[in-house]
Amino acid sequence: MDKFFKISERGSNVRSEIVGGVTTFFAMAYIIFVNPGMLSQTGMDYSGVLLATCISAAIGCFLTALLANAPFAQAPGMGLNAFFTFTVCFGMGYTWQEALAIVLLSGALFLIIAVSPLRSKIISSIPAFLKSAISAGIGLFIAFIGLLNVSLVGFGGGVPALQFMVDDGTGNMVANTAGILAIIGLLITAILMAYKVKGAIVIGIIVTAIIGLPMGVTTIPESITMEGISLSTVAFKLDFGGLFAKGILPLVTAVISFALVDCFDTVGTLIGTAKNAGMTDKNGNLPGGDRALIADAIATCCGACLGTSTVTTFVESSTGISEGARTGLSSVVVGVLFLAACLLAPVAGIIPSAATAPALIIVGVLMIRGATEVNWGDFEEACPAFLTIAMMPFAYSISDGIGFGFISYSIIKLARGKAKDVPVLVYIIAVLFILKYVLTSI
C-alpha cells in the first residue's frame, strides 16, 4: 500500500490518510441528503437519487485514487445539481431523463477536453475574474433556492418578500414553521462553522431535523425498511430522443455550460487547494492533475448513467488535506464511506427540506468568496462579473448568468478597441448565447 500510493514518499502515513479521508467525508456528507432533495423536485425518485449520489461519488473517489493518486474526493456537485433542476428541467423544459442525457454528453465533452491539448488552452482562455464570478453567482443562486424551498422568501405580493406566515392551502394564514426551523438550523450551522467543527454542515442538518420533530416539520414513518428502495428507478433512464425537439442551440448551450462549470470547479479546486497545501511543483502545477480531470469526466458519465447530475471534485477535500492527507488512499477511504452511506437510504427521507435549506445557504456563503477575486475598480471586469453574479438568481438560471457575463465582456472589449484581449473561445460562447436568445424570442 505504501509503495502503490507513495505514502512515505509524500511525507504522509496510513493514519493521516485515513483520518484525512474520514474528515473529508464528513465535510461533504451533506450532499447525500441535499442532492436527492434537489433532483427529486424534477420528479426523480428521492431514494434512487440518493443511491446514485453515493455510488457515483464512490466511483469518482476511486478513479481519482487510482488514476491520479491524489487526496481529492468527488460527488455530484452543488450548483451543477441546481443547474440540472432549475435551468435545464424547469427553465428549458427538458424532462429529467433528457437532462441526464445532457449530463452524459457534457461528461463526454469534458473527457475529450481532458485527454486532449485543448484542456490547457480552454482553461487559460477564460478570464480568471469570470471564473470567480461564475462561482460566486452559483453560490448566490444556491442560497436563493434554499430560501425559496422553505418559503422563507416568497412572491405572494408580486415581489420577493420575507414570509413568516404562509397559506396552509385552505386560505388560512399560519406560521411558516419550515422557514422558522430553517433559520434556527442556519444559526446552528453557522455557529458550528465559526467554531470550525468538523462535519459542521451535516451535523447542522441532523440537529435541525431533530429540532423539527416537536415543531411538526420532521415526521417519522411508521416503519423503516429497504423495501422499495432501488437504483432502478433512476439508473439508465437517459432519453436522447427528445433532445433536439427544443432546438440545437439550447442543447449546445446546456452541454457547454455543464462542461464549463464542471471544468472550472475541478481545476479551481485542484490547483487552489493543492497550492495552499504545498502540493504543486515549481511551475504551480499539480502532479497528476490532468489525470484527476479525466477521473472527474468519467465519473460524470457514470453518474449520468446511474441517475444523478454532474460529478465534480469537492473543495471540501481541503479539510482532509489539512489533516495530513497527501495520497489517493484518502480518496479510497472517502469512497468506501460513501458506499456505506447507501444504508442511509431508508432514513434519508425523514430529513425535511427545512433541514437541508441551511446547508444550501452555507454553501452559498462559501462560494460567494469568489467575488473578492474580481477587480471591481476596473469597469471592464466589474460589469461582466456583476451581470454574471446577479443574473443567476435574478433570472433563476445559471446559464443565463454565464451568457450575460460572456456577452457583456466581449461587447465592452470590442467597443474599447481591445478585441484582441478576448480569447476566441469567449467570442464563440458569447455568439452561441446571442443566437439562443434571438431564436427563442422569435
CSV table of C-alpha atoms in Angstrom, one decimal:
chain,number,residue,atom,x,y,z
A,1,MET,CA,0.0,0.0,0.0
A,2,ASP,CA,2.8,2.4,0.9
A,3,LYS,CA,4.5,1.7,-2.4
A,4,PHE,CA,1.4,1.9,-4.5
A,5,PHE,CA,0.2,5.2,-3.1
A,6,LYS,CA,3.7,6.5,-2.4
A,7,ILE,CA,2.6,7.4,1.2
A,8,SER,CA,6.1,7.6,2.7
A,9,GLU,CA,7.5,9.3,-0.4
A,10,ARG,CA,5.0,12.2,0.1
A,11,GLY,CA,5.7,12.6,3.8
A,12,SER,CA,2.5,11.0,5.0
A,13,ASN,CA,1.4,7.8,6.8
A,14,VAL,CA,-1.6,5.5,6.8
A,15,ARG,CA,-3.1,7.1,9.9
A,16,SER,CA,-3.0,10.6,8.4
A,17,GLU,CA,-4.6,9.3,5.1
A,18,ILE,CA,-7.4,7.5,6.9
A,19,VAL,CA,-8.1,10.5,9.2
A,20,GLY,CA,-8.0,12.8,6.2
A,21,GLY,CA,-10.4,10.7,4.3
A,22,VAL,CA,-12.9,10.5,7.2
A,23,THR,CA,-12.6,14.3,7.7
A,24,THR,CA,-13.3,15.0,4.0
A,25,PHE,CA,-16.2,12.6,4.0
A,26,PHE,CA,-18.0,14.3,6.9
A,27,ALA,CA,-17.3,17.7,5.5
A,28,MET,CA,-19.1,16.8,2.2
A,29,ALA,CA,-21.6,14.2,3.5
A,30,TYR,CA,-24.4,16.8,3.3
A,31,ILE,CA,-24.6,16.1,-0.4
A,32,ILE,CA,-26.1,12.7,0.5
A,33,PHE,CA,-29.3,14.5,1.6
A,34,VAL,CA,-29.1,17.7,-0.4
A,35,ASN,CA,-28.6,16.2,-3.9
A,36,PRO,CA,-31.7,13.9,-3.8
A,37,GLY,CA,-33.7,16.8,-2.3
A,38,MET,CA,-32.7,19.0,-5.2
A,39,LEU,CA,-33.1,16.5,-8.1
A,40,SER,CA,-36.3,14.9,-6.7
A,41,GLN,CA,-38.1,18.2,-7.5
A,42,THR,CA,-37.9,17.2,-11.2
A,43,GLY,CA,-39.9,14.0,-10.5
A,44,MET,CA,-36.9,11.7,-9.8
A,45,ASP,CA,-37.2,9.2,-7.1
A,46,TYR,CA,-35.6,10.5,-3.9
A,47,SER,CA,-34.1,7.2,-2.7
A,48,GLY,CA,-32.9,6.2,-6.1
A,49,VAL,CA,-31.1,9.5,-6.5
A,50,LEU,CA,-29.5,9.0,-3.0
A,51,LEU,CA,-28.2,5.7,-4.1
A,52,ALA,CA,-26.9,7.1,-7.3
A,53,THR,CA,-25.3,10.0,-5.4
A,54,CYS,CA,-23.4,7.7,-3.1
A,55,ILE,CA,-22.3,5.2,-5.8
A,56,SER,CA,-21.2,7.8,-8.3
A,57,ALA,CA,-19.3,9.7,-5.5
A,58,ALA,CA,-17.5,6.4,-4.7
A,59,ILE,CA,-16.7,5.8,-8.3
A,60,GLY,CA,-15.2,9.3,-8.6
A,61,CYS,CA,-13.2,8.9,-5.5
A,62,PHE,CA,-11.8,5.5,-6.5
A,63,LEU,CA,-10.9,6.8,-10.0
A,64,THR,CA,-9.1,9.8,-8.5
A,65,ALA,CA,-7.2,7.5,-6.2
A,66,LEU,CA,-6.2,5.0,-9.0
A,67,LEU,CA,-5.6,7.4,-11.9
A,68,ALA,CA,-4.2,10.5,-10.1
A,69,ASN,CA,-3.2,9.2,-6.6
A,70,ALA,CA,-4.5,12.5,-5.2
A,71,PRO,CA,-6.4,13.2,-2.0
A,72,PHE,CA,-9.4,14.7,-3.7
A,73,ALA,CA,-12.9,13.5,-3.3
A,74,GLN,CA,-15.7,13.6,-5.8
A,75,ALA,CA,-19.5,13.7,-5.7
A,76,PRO,CA,-22.5,15.3,-7.6
A,77,GLY,CA,-21.7,19.0,-7.3
A,78,MET,CA,-23.7,21.8,-5.8
A,79,GLY,CA,-24.6,24.3,-8.4
A,80,LEU,CA,-24.5,21.7,-11.1
A,81,ASN,CA,-27.5,20.0,-9.5
A,82,ALA,CA,-29.2,23.3,-9.3
A,83,PHE,CA,-28.4,23.9,-13.0
A,84,PHE,CA,-29.9,20.5,-13.7
A,85,THR,CA,-33.1,21.1,-11.9
A,86,PHE,CA,-33.9,24.8,-12.2
A,87,THR,CA,-32.3,25.7,-15.6
A,88,VAL,CA,-32.3,22.6,-17.7
A,89,CYS,CA,-35.6,21.0,-16.5
A,90,PHE,CA,-37.7,23.9,-15.2
A,91,GLY,CA,-36.2,26.7,-17.4
A,92,MET,CA,-35.6,24.9,-20.7
A,93,GLY,CA,-38.3,22.4,-20.3
A,94,TYR,CA,-36.3,19.2,-20.6
A,95,THR,CA,-37.5,16.1,-18.7
A,96,TRP,CA,-35.2,14.7,-16.1
A,97,GLN,CA,-34.5,11.7,-18.4
A,98,GLU,CA,-33.4,14.1,-21.1
A,99,ALA,CA,-31.4,16.2,-18.6
A,100,LEU,CA,-29.5,13.0,-17.7
A,101,ALA,CA,-28.7,12.5,-21.4
A,102,ILE,CA,-27.4,16.1,-21.5
A,103,VAL,CA,-25.2,15.4,-18.5
A,104,LEU,CA,-23.7,12.4,-20.2
A,105,LEU,CA,-23.0,14.4,-23.3
A,106,SER,CA,-21.3,17.1,-21.2
A,107,GLY,CA,-19.2,14.4,-19.4
A,108,ALA,CA,-18.1,13.0,-22.8
A,109,LEU,CA,-17.2,16.6,-23.9
A,110,PHE,CA,-15.3,17.1,-20.7
A,111,LEU,CA,-13.5,13.8,-21.2
A,112,ILE,CA,-12.4,14.8,-24.8
A,113,ILE,CA,-11.1,18.1,-23.4
A,114,ALA,CA,-9.3,16.4,-20.5
A,115,VAL,CA,-7.4,14.0,-22.7
A,116,SER,CA,-6.5,16.5,-25.4
A,117,PRO,CA,-4.3,19.5,-25.7
A,118,LEU,CA,-7.5,21.6,-25.7
A,119,ARG,CA,-7.5,21.2,-21.9
A,120,SER,CA,-4.9,23.8,-21.1
A,121,LYS,CA,-6.0,26.2,-23.9
A,122,ILE,CA,-9.6,26.2,-22.7
A,123,ILE,CA,-8.8,26.7,-19.1
A,124,SER,CA,-6.4,29.5,-19.8
A,125,SER,CA,-8.7,31.2,-22.3
A,126,ILE,CA,-11.4,32.0,-19.9
A,127,PRO,CA,-10.6,35.2,-17.9
A,128,ALA,CA,-9.9,34.4,-14.2
A,129,PHE,CA,-12.4,37.0,-13.0
A,130,LEU,CA,-15.2,35.4,-15.0
A,131,LYS,CA,-14.4,32.0,-13.4
A,132,SER,CA,-14.6,33.6,-10.0
A,133,ALA,CA,-17.8,35.4,-10.9
A,134,ILE,CA,-19.4,32.2,-12.1
A,135,SER,CA,-18.6,30.5,-8.8
A,136,ALA,CA,-19.9,33.5,-6.7
A,137,GLY,CA,-23.1,33.7,-8.8
A,138,ILE,CA,-23.8,30.0,-8.3
A,139,GLY,CA,-23.3,30.5,-4.6
A,140,LEU,CA,-25.9,33.3,-4.6
A,141,PHE,CA,-28.3,31.2,-6.7
A,142,ILE,CA,-28.0,28.2,-4.4
A,143,ALA,CA,-28.6,30.3,-1.3
A,144,PHE,CA,-31.7,31.8,-3.0
A,145,ILE,CA,-33.0,28.3,-3.7
A,146,GLY,CA,-32.6,27.4,0.0
A,147,LEU,CA,-34.7,30.4,1.0
A,148,LEU,CA,-37.4,29.5,-1.6
A,149,ASN,CA,-37.5,25.8,-0.7
A,150,VAL,CA,-38.9,26.7,2.8
A,151,SER,CA,-41.0,29.6,1.6
A,152,LEU,CA,-38.9,32.0,3.7
A,153,VAL,CA,-38.8,34.2,0.6
A,154,GLY,CA,-42.0,34.2,-1.5
A,155,PHE,CA,-43.7,36.2,-4.2
A,156,GLY,CA,-47.2,36.4,-2.7
A,157,GLY,CA,-47.4,40.2,-3.2
A,158,GLY,CA,-45.8,40.1,-6.7
A,159,VAL,CA,-42.3,41.0,-5.4
A,160,PRO,CA,-40.0,38.9,-3.3
A,161,ALA,CA,-40.5,39.3,0.5
A,162,LEU,CA,-39.9,37.5,3.8
A,163,GLN,CA,-42.7,35.2,4.7
A,164,PHE,CA,-43.1,34.3,8.4
A,165,MET,CA,-46.8,33.4,7.7
A,166,VAL,CA,-47.9,31.2,4.8
A,167,ASP,CA,-51.1,29.9,3.2
A,168,ASP,CA,-51.9,26.4,4.5
A,169,GLY,CA,-53.7,25.6,1.3
A,170,THR,CA,-57.2,26.4,2.5
A,171,GLY,CA,-56.8,30.2,2.5
A,172,ASN,CA,-55.8,30.4,6.2
A,173,MET,CA,-52.5,32.1,7.1
A,174,VAL,CA,-50.4,30.0,9.5
A,175,ALA,CA,-46.9,30.3,10.9
A,176,ASN,CA,-44.2,29.3,8.5
A,177,THR,CA,-42.7,26.6,10.8
A,178,ALA,CA,-40.5,25.3,8.0
A,179,GLY,CA,-39.0,28.7,7.4
A,180,ILE,CA,-38.5,29.3,11.2
A,181,LEU,CA,-36.8,25.9,11.5
A,182,ALA,CA,-34.6,26.8,8.6
A,183,ILE,CA,-33.5,30.0,10.4
A,184,ILE,CA,-32.7,28.0,13.6
A,185,GLY,CA,-30.8,25.5,11.5
A,186,LEU,CA,-28.9,28.2,9.7
A,187,LEU,CA,-27.8,29.8,13.0
A,188,ILE,CA,-26.7,26.4,14.4
A,189,THR,CA,-24.7,25.5,11.3
A,190,ALA,CA,-23.1,29.0,11.1
A,191,ILE,CA,-22.0,28.8,14.8
A,192,LEU,CA,-20.6,25.3,14.2
A,193,MET,CA,-18.7,26.6,11.1
A,194,ALA,CA,-17.4,29.6,13.1
A,195,TYR,CA,-16.0,27.2,15.7
A,196,LYS,CA,-14.5,25.1,12.8
A,197,VAL,CA,-16.3,22.0,13.9
A,198,LYS,CA,-15.6,19.1,11.5
A,199,GLY,CA,-18.6,18.0,9.6
A,200,ALA,CA,-20.5,21.2,10.7
A,201,ILE,CA,-22.9,21.1,7.8
A,202,VAL,CA,-24.0,17.5,8.1
A,203,ILE,CA,-24.2,17.9,11.9
A,204,GLY,CA,-26.4,21.0,11.3
A,205,ILE,CA,-28.7,19.0,9.0
A,206,ILE,CA,-29.2,16.2,11.6
A,207,VAL,CA,-29.7,18.6,14.6
A,208,THR,CA,-32.1,20.7,12.6
A,209,ALA,CA,-34.1,17.6,11.6
A,210,ILE,CA,-34.3,16.6,15.3
A,211,ILE,CA,-35.5,20.0,16.4
A,212,GLY,CA,-38.1,19.8,13.7
A,213,LEU,CA,-39.8,16.8,15.4
A,214,PRO,CA,-41.7,18.7,18.1
A,215,MET,CA,-42.4,21.5,15.6
A,216,GLY,CA,-44.2,19.0,13.3
A,217,VAL,CA,-41.9,19.7,10.4
A,218,THR,CA,-39.9,16.4,10.7
A,219,THR,CA,-42.0,13.3,10.7
A,220,ILE,CA,-41.0,9.7,11.4
A,221,PRO,CA,-42.5,7.0,9.2
A,222,GLU,CA,-44.3,4.1,10.8
A,223,SER,CA,-41.6,1.6,9.5
A,224,ILE,CA,-38.1,2.0,8.2
A,225,THR,CA,-37.1,-0.6,5.6
A,226,MET,CA,-35.1,-1.0,2.5
A,227,GLU,CA,-38.1,-2.4,0.7
A,228,GLY,CA,-39.0,-0.5,-2.4
A,229,ILE,CA,-35.7,1.4,-2.4
A,230,SER,CA,-33.9,0.7,-5.7
A,231,LEU,CA,-31.4,2.3,-8.1
A,232,SER,CA,-33.5,1.0,-11.0
A,233,THR,CA,-36.0,3.9,-10.6
A,234,VAL,CA,-33.3,6.4,-12.0
A,235,ALA,CA,-30.5,4.3,-13.4
A,236,PHE,CA,-30.1,4.1,-17.2
A,237,LYS,CA,-33.2,6.2,-17.8
A,238,LEU,CA,-31.5,8.6,-20.2
A,239,ASP,CA,-33.6,9.8,-23.0
A,240,PHE,CA,-31.8,11.1,-26.1
A,241,GLY,CA,-35.0,11.0,-28.3
A,242,GLY,CA,-36.4,14.4,-27.3
A,243,LEU,CA,-33.2,16.4,-27.0
A,244,PHE,CA,-33.4,18.1,-30.4
A,245,ALA,CA,-37.1,18.8,-30.2
A,246,LYS,CA,-36.4,22.1,-28.4
A,247,GLY,CA,-33.7,23.2,-30.9
A,248,ILE,CA,-30.0,22.6,-31.3
A,249,LEU,CA,-28.8,25.8,-29.6
A,250,PRO,CA,-30.5,25.2,-26.2
A,251,LEU,CA,-29.0,21.8,-26.3
A,252,VAL,CA,-25.5,23.0,-27.2
A,253,THR,CA,-25.5,25.8,-24.6
A,254,ALA,CA,-26.7,23.4,-21.9
A,255,VAL,CA,-24.0,20.9,-22.7
A,256,ILE,CA,-21.3,23.6,-22.9
A,257,SER,CA,-22.5,25.2,-19.7
A,258,PHE,CA,-22.4,21.9,-17.8
A,259,ALA,CA,-18.9,21.1,-19.1
A,260,LEU,CA,-17.5,24.6,-18.4
A,261,VAL,CA,-18.8,24.8,-14.9
A,262,ASP,CA,-17.5,21.3,-14.1
A,263,CYS,CA,-14.2,22.1,-15.7
A,264,PHE,CA,-13.8,25.4,-13.7
A,265,ASP,CA,-14.9,23.8,-10.5
A,266,THR,CA,-12.5,20.9,-10.8
A,267,VAL,CA,-9.5,22.9,-12.0
A,268,GLY,CA,-10.1,25.7,-9.4
A,269,THR,CA,-10.4,23.1,-6.6
A,270,LEU,CA,-7.3,21.1,-7.7
A,271,ILE,CA,-5.0,24.0,-8.2
A,272,GLY,CA,-6.2,26.3,-5.4
A,273,THR,CA,-6.3,23.6,-2.7
A,274,ALA,CA,-3.0,21.9,-3.8
A,275,LYS,CA,-1.2,25.3,-3.9
A,276,ASN,CA,-2.3,26.2,-0.4
A,277,ALA,CA,-1.1,22.7,0.9
A,278,GLY,CA,2.2,23.0,-0.9
A,279,MET,CA,1.4,20.1,-3.2
A,280,THR,CA,2.2,21.9,-6.5
A,281,ASP,CA,5.5,21.7,-8.4
A,282,LYS,CA,7.8,24.7,-9.1
A,283,ASN,CA,5.6,25.7,-12.1
A,284,GLY,CA,2.5,25.8,-9.9
A,285,ASN,CA,1.1,22.6,-11.4
A,286,LEU,CA,-0.4,19.7,-9.5
A,287,PRO,CA,1.3,16.4,-10.4
A,288,GLY,CA,-1.4,14.1,-11.7
A,289,GLY,CA,-3.8,17.0,-12.1
A,290,ASP,CA,-4.6,16.1,-15.7
A,291,ARG,CA,-5.5,12.5,-14.7
A,292,ALA,CA,-7.7,13.9,-11.9
A,293,LEU,CA,-9.7,15.8,-14.7
A,294,ILE,CA,-10.0,12.5,-16.6
A,295,ALA,CA,-11.3,10.8,-13.4
A,296,ASP,CA,-13.8,13.6,-13.0
A,297,ALA,CA,-15.1,13.3,-16.5
A,298,ILE,CA,-15.5,9.5,-16.4
A,299,ALA,CA,-17.3,9.8,-13.0
A,300,THR,CA,-19.7,12.3,-14.6
A,301,CYS,CA,-20.5,9.9,-17.4
A,302,CYS,CA,-21.0,7.1,-14.8
A,303,GLY,CA,-23.2,9.3,-12.6
A,304,ALA,CA,-25.5,10.3,-15.6
A,305,CYS,CA,-26.0,6.6,-16.3
A,306,LEU,CA,-26.7,5.8,-12.6
A,307,GLY,CA,-29.2,8.7,-12.3
A,308,THR,CA,-27.6,11.8,-10.9
A,309,SER,CA,-26.3,15.2,-12.1
A,310,THR,CA,-22.7,16.1,-12.8
A,311,VAL,CA,-20.0,14.7,-10.6
A,312,THR,CA,-17.2,17.1,-9.7
A,313,THR,CA,-14.2,17.5,-7.3
A,314,PHE,CA,-15.3,18.9,-3.9
A,315,VAL,CA,-13.4,21.8,-2.4
A,316,GLU,CA,-14.2,20.2,1.0
A,317,SER,CA,-11.2,17.9,0.1
A,318,SER,CA,-9.1,20.7,1.6
A,319,THR,CA,-10.3,19.6,5.1
A,320,GLY,CA,-8.8,16.2,4.7
A,321,ILE,CA,-5.6,17.7,3.2
A,322,SER,CA,-5.3,19.9,6.3
A,323,GLU,CA,-5.3,16.8,8.4
A,324,GLY,CA,-2.3,15.5,6.5
A,325,ALA,CA,-3.8,13.5,3.6
A,326,ARG,CA,-1.5,13.6,0.6
A,327,THR,CA,-2.3,10.5,-1.5
A,328,GLY,CA,-5.1,8.6,-3.2
A,329,LEU,CA,-5.6,6.4,-0.1
A,330,SER,CA,-7.5,9.2,1.5
A,331,SER,CA,-9.9,9.2,-1.6
A,332,VAL,CA,-10.3,5.5,-1.2
A,333,VAL,CA,-11.5,6.0,2.4
A,334,VAL,CA,-14.0,8.6,1.2
A,335,GLY,CA,-15.3,6.3,-1.5
A,336,VAL,CA,-15.8,3.4,1.0
A,337,LEU,CA,-17.7,5.6,3.4
A,338,PHE,CA,-20.0,6.8,0.5
A,339,LEU,CA,-20.7,3.2,-0.3
A,340,ALA,CA,-21.5,2.5,3.3
A,341,ALA,CA,-23.8,5.6,3.3
A,342,CYS,CA,-26.1,3.8,0.9
A,343,LEU,CA,-27.6,2.2,4.0
A,344,LEU,CA,-28.9,5.7,4.9
A,345,ALA,CA,-31.5,5.5,2.1
A,346,PRO,CA,-34.4,4.2,4.3
A,347,VAL,CA,-34.0,7.1,6.8
A,348,ALA,CA,-32.9,9.9,4.5
A,349,GLY,CA,-36.5,10.7,3.5
A,350,ILE,CA,-37.0,11.8,7.1
A,351,ILE,CA,-34.8,14.8,6.5
A,352,PRO,CA,-37.1,17.7,5.6
A,353,SER,CA,-36.2,20.5,3.2
A,354,ALA,CA,-36.1,22.8,6.2
A,355,ALA,CA,-33.1,20.9,7.4
A,356,THR,CA,-31.2,21.0,4.1
A,357,ALA,CA,-32.1,24.6,3.3
A,358,PRO,CA,-29.5,25.9,5.8
A,359,ALA,CA,-26.8,23.7,4.1
A,360,LEU,CA,-27.7,25.4,0.7
A,361,ILE,CA,-27.3,28.8,2.3
A,362,ILE,CA,-24.0,27.9,4.0
A,363,VAL,CA,-22.6,26.6,0.7
A,364,GLY,CA,-23.7,29.9,-0.9
A,365,VAL,CA,-21.7,31.7,1.8
A,366,LEU,CA,-18.6,29.6,1.0
A,367,MET,CA,-18.9,30.1,-2.8
A,368,ILE,CA,-19.6,33.9,-2.8
A,369,ARG,CA,-16.0,34.4,-1.8
A,370,GLY,CA,-15.2,34.2,-5.5
A,371,ALA,CA,-16.5,37.8,-5.8
A,372,THR,CA,-13.4,39.0,-3.8
A,373,GLU,CA,-11.2,37.9,-6.7
A,374,VAL,CA,-12.8,40.4,-9.1
A,375,ASN,CA,-11.1,43.8,-9.7
A,376,TRP,CA,-14.1,45.9,-9.0
A,377,GLY,CA,-12.1,49.0,-9.8
A,378,ASP,CA,-11.8,48.1,-13.4
A,379,PHE,CA,-15.3,48.5,-15.0
A,380,GLU,CA,-14.3,46.3,-18.0
A,381,GLU,CA,-14.2,43.5,-15.5
A,382,ALA,CA,-16.7,44.7,-12.9
A,383,CYS,CA,-19.7,45.0,-15.2
A,384,PRO,CA,-19.5,41.4,-16.8
A,385,ALA,CA,-18.7,40.0,-13.3
A,386,PHE,CA,-21.7,41.7,-11.8
A,387,LEU,CA,-24.0,40.6,-14.6
A,388,THR,CA,-22.7,37.0,-14.2
A,389,ILE,CA,-23.4,37.0,-10.5
A,390,ALA,CA,-26.6,39.0,-10.5
A,391,MET,CA,-28.4,37.2,-13.4
A,392,MET,CA,-28.1,33.8,-11.9
A,393,PRO,CA,-30.5,34.4,-9.0
A,394,PHE,CA,-32.4,37.2,-10.7
A,395,ALA,CA,-33.1,35.3,-13.9
A,396,TYR,CA,-33.2,32.0,-12.0
A,397,SER,CA,-30.7,30.5,-14.4
A,398,ILE,CA,-27.0,29.6,-14.1
A,399,SER,CA,-26.6,29.5,-17.9
A,400,ASP,CA,-28.1,33.0,-18.3
A,401,GLY,CA,-25.6,34.3,-15.8
A,402,ILE,CA,-22.8,32.8,-17.8
A,403,GLY,CA,-24.3,34.1,-21.1
A,404,PHE,CA,-24.7,37.7,-19.9
A,405,GLY,CA,-21.1,37.6,-18.5
A,406,PHE,CA,-19.5,36.4,-21.7
A,407,ILE,CA,-21.7,38.6,-24.0
A,408,SER,CA,-21.1,41.8,-22.0
A,409,TYR,CA,-17.4,41.2,-21.6
A,410,SER,CA,-17.0,40.6,-25.4
A,411,ILE,CA,-19.0,43.7,-26.4
A,412,ILE,CA,-17.3,46.0,-23.9
A,413,LYS,CA,-13.9,44.9,-25.1
A,414,LEU,CA,-14.9,45.4,-28.7
A,415,ALA,CA,-16.2,48.9,-28.0
A,416,ARG,CA,-13.0,49.7,-26.2
A,417,GLY,CA,-10.9,48.7,-29.2
A,418,LYS,CA,-9.4,45.7,-27.3
A,419,ALA,CA,-10.8,42.9,-29.4
A,420,LYS,CA,-7.6,41.0,-29.3
A,421,ASP,CA,-7.7,40.8,-25.5
A,422,VAL,CA,-10.7,38.5,-25.7
A,423,PRO,CA,-9.9,34.8,-26.4
A,424,VAL,CA,-11.7,33.3,-29.4
A,425,LEU,CA,-13.5,30.7,-27.2
A,426,VAL,CA,-15.1,33.6,-25.3
A,427,TYR,CA,-16.4,35.1,-28.5
A,428,ILE,CA,-17.7,31.7,-29.6
A,429,ILE,CA,-19.6,31.1,-26.4
A,430,ALA,CA,-21.0,34.7,-26.5
A,431,VAL,CA,-22.3,34.2,-30.1
A,432,LEU,CA,-23.9,30.9,-29.2
A,433,PHE,CA,-25.8,32.6,-26.3
A,434,ILE,CA,-26.8,35.5,-28.5
A,435,LEU,CA,-28.2,33.2,-31.2
A,436,LYS,CA,-30.0,31.3,-28.5
A,437,TYR,CA,-31.7,34.4,-27.1
A,438,VAL,CA,-32.6,35.7,-30.6
A,439,LEU,CA,-34.1,32.4,-31.8
A,440,THR,CA,-36.1,31.8,-28.6
A,441,SER,CA,-37.5,35.3,-28.8
A,442,ILE,CA,-38.8,34.9,-32.3
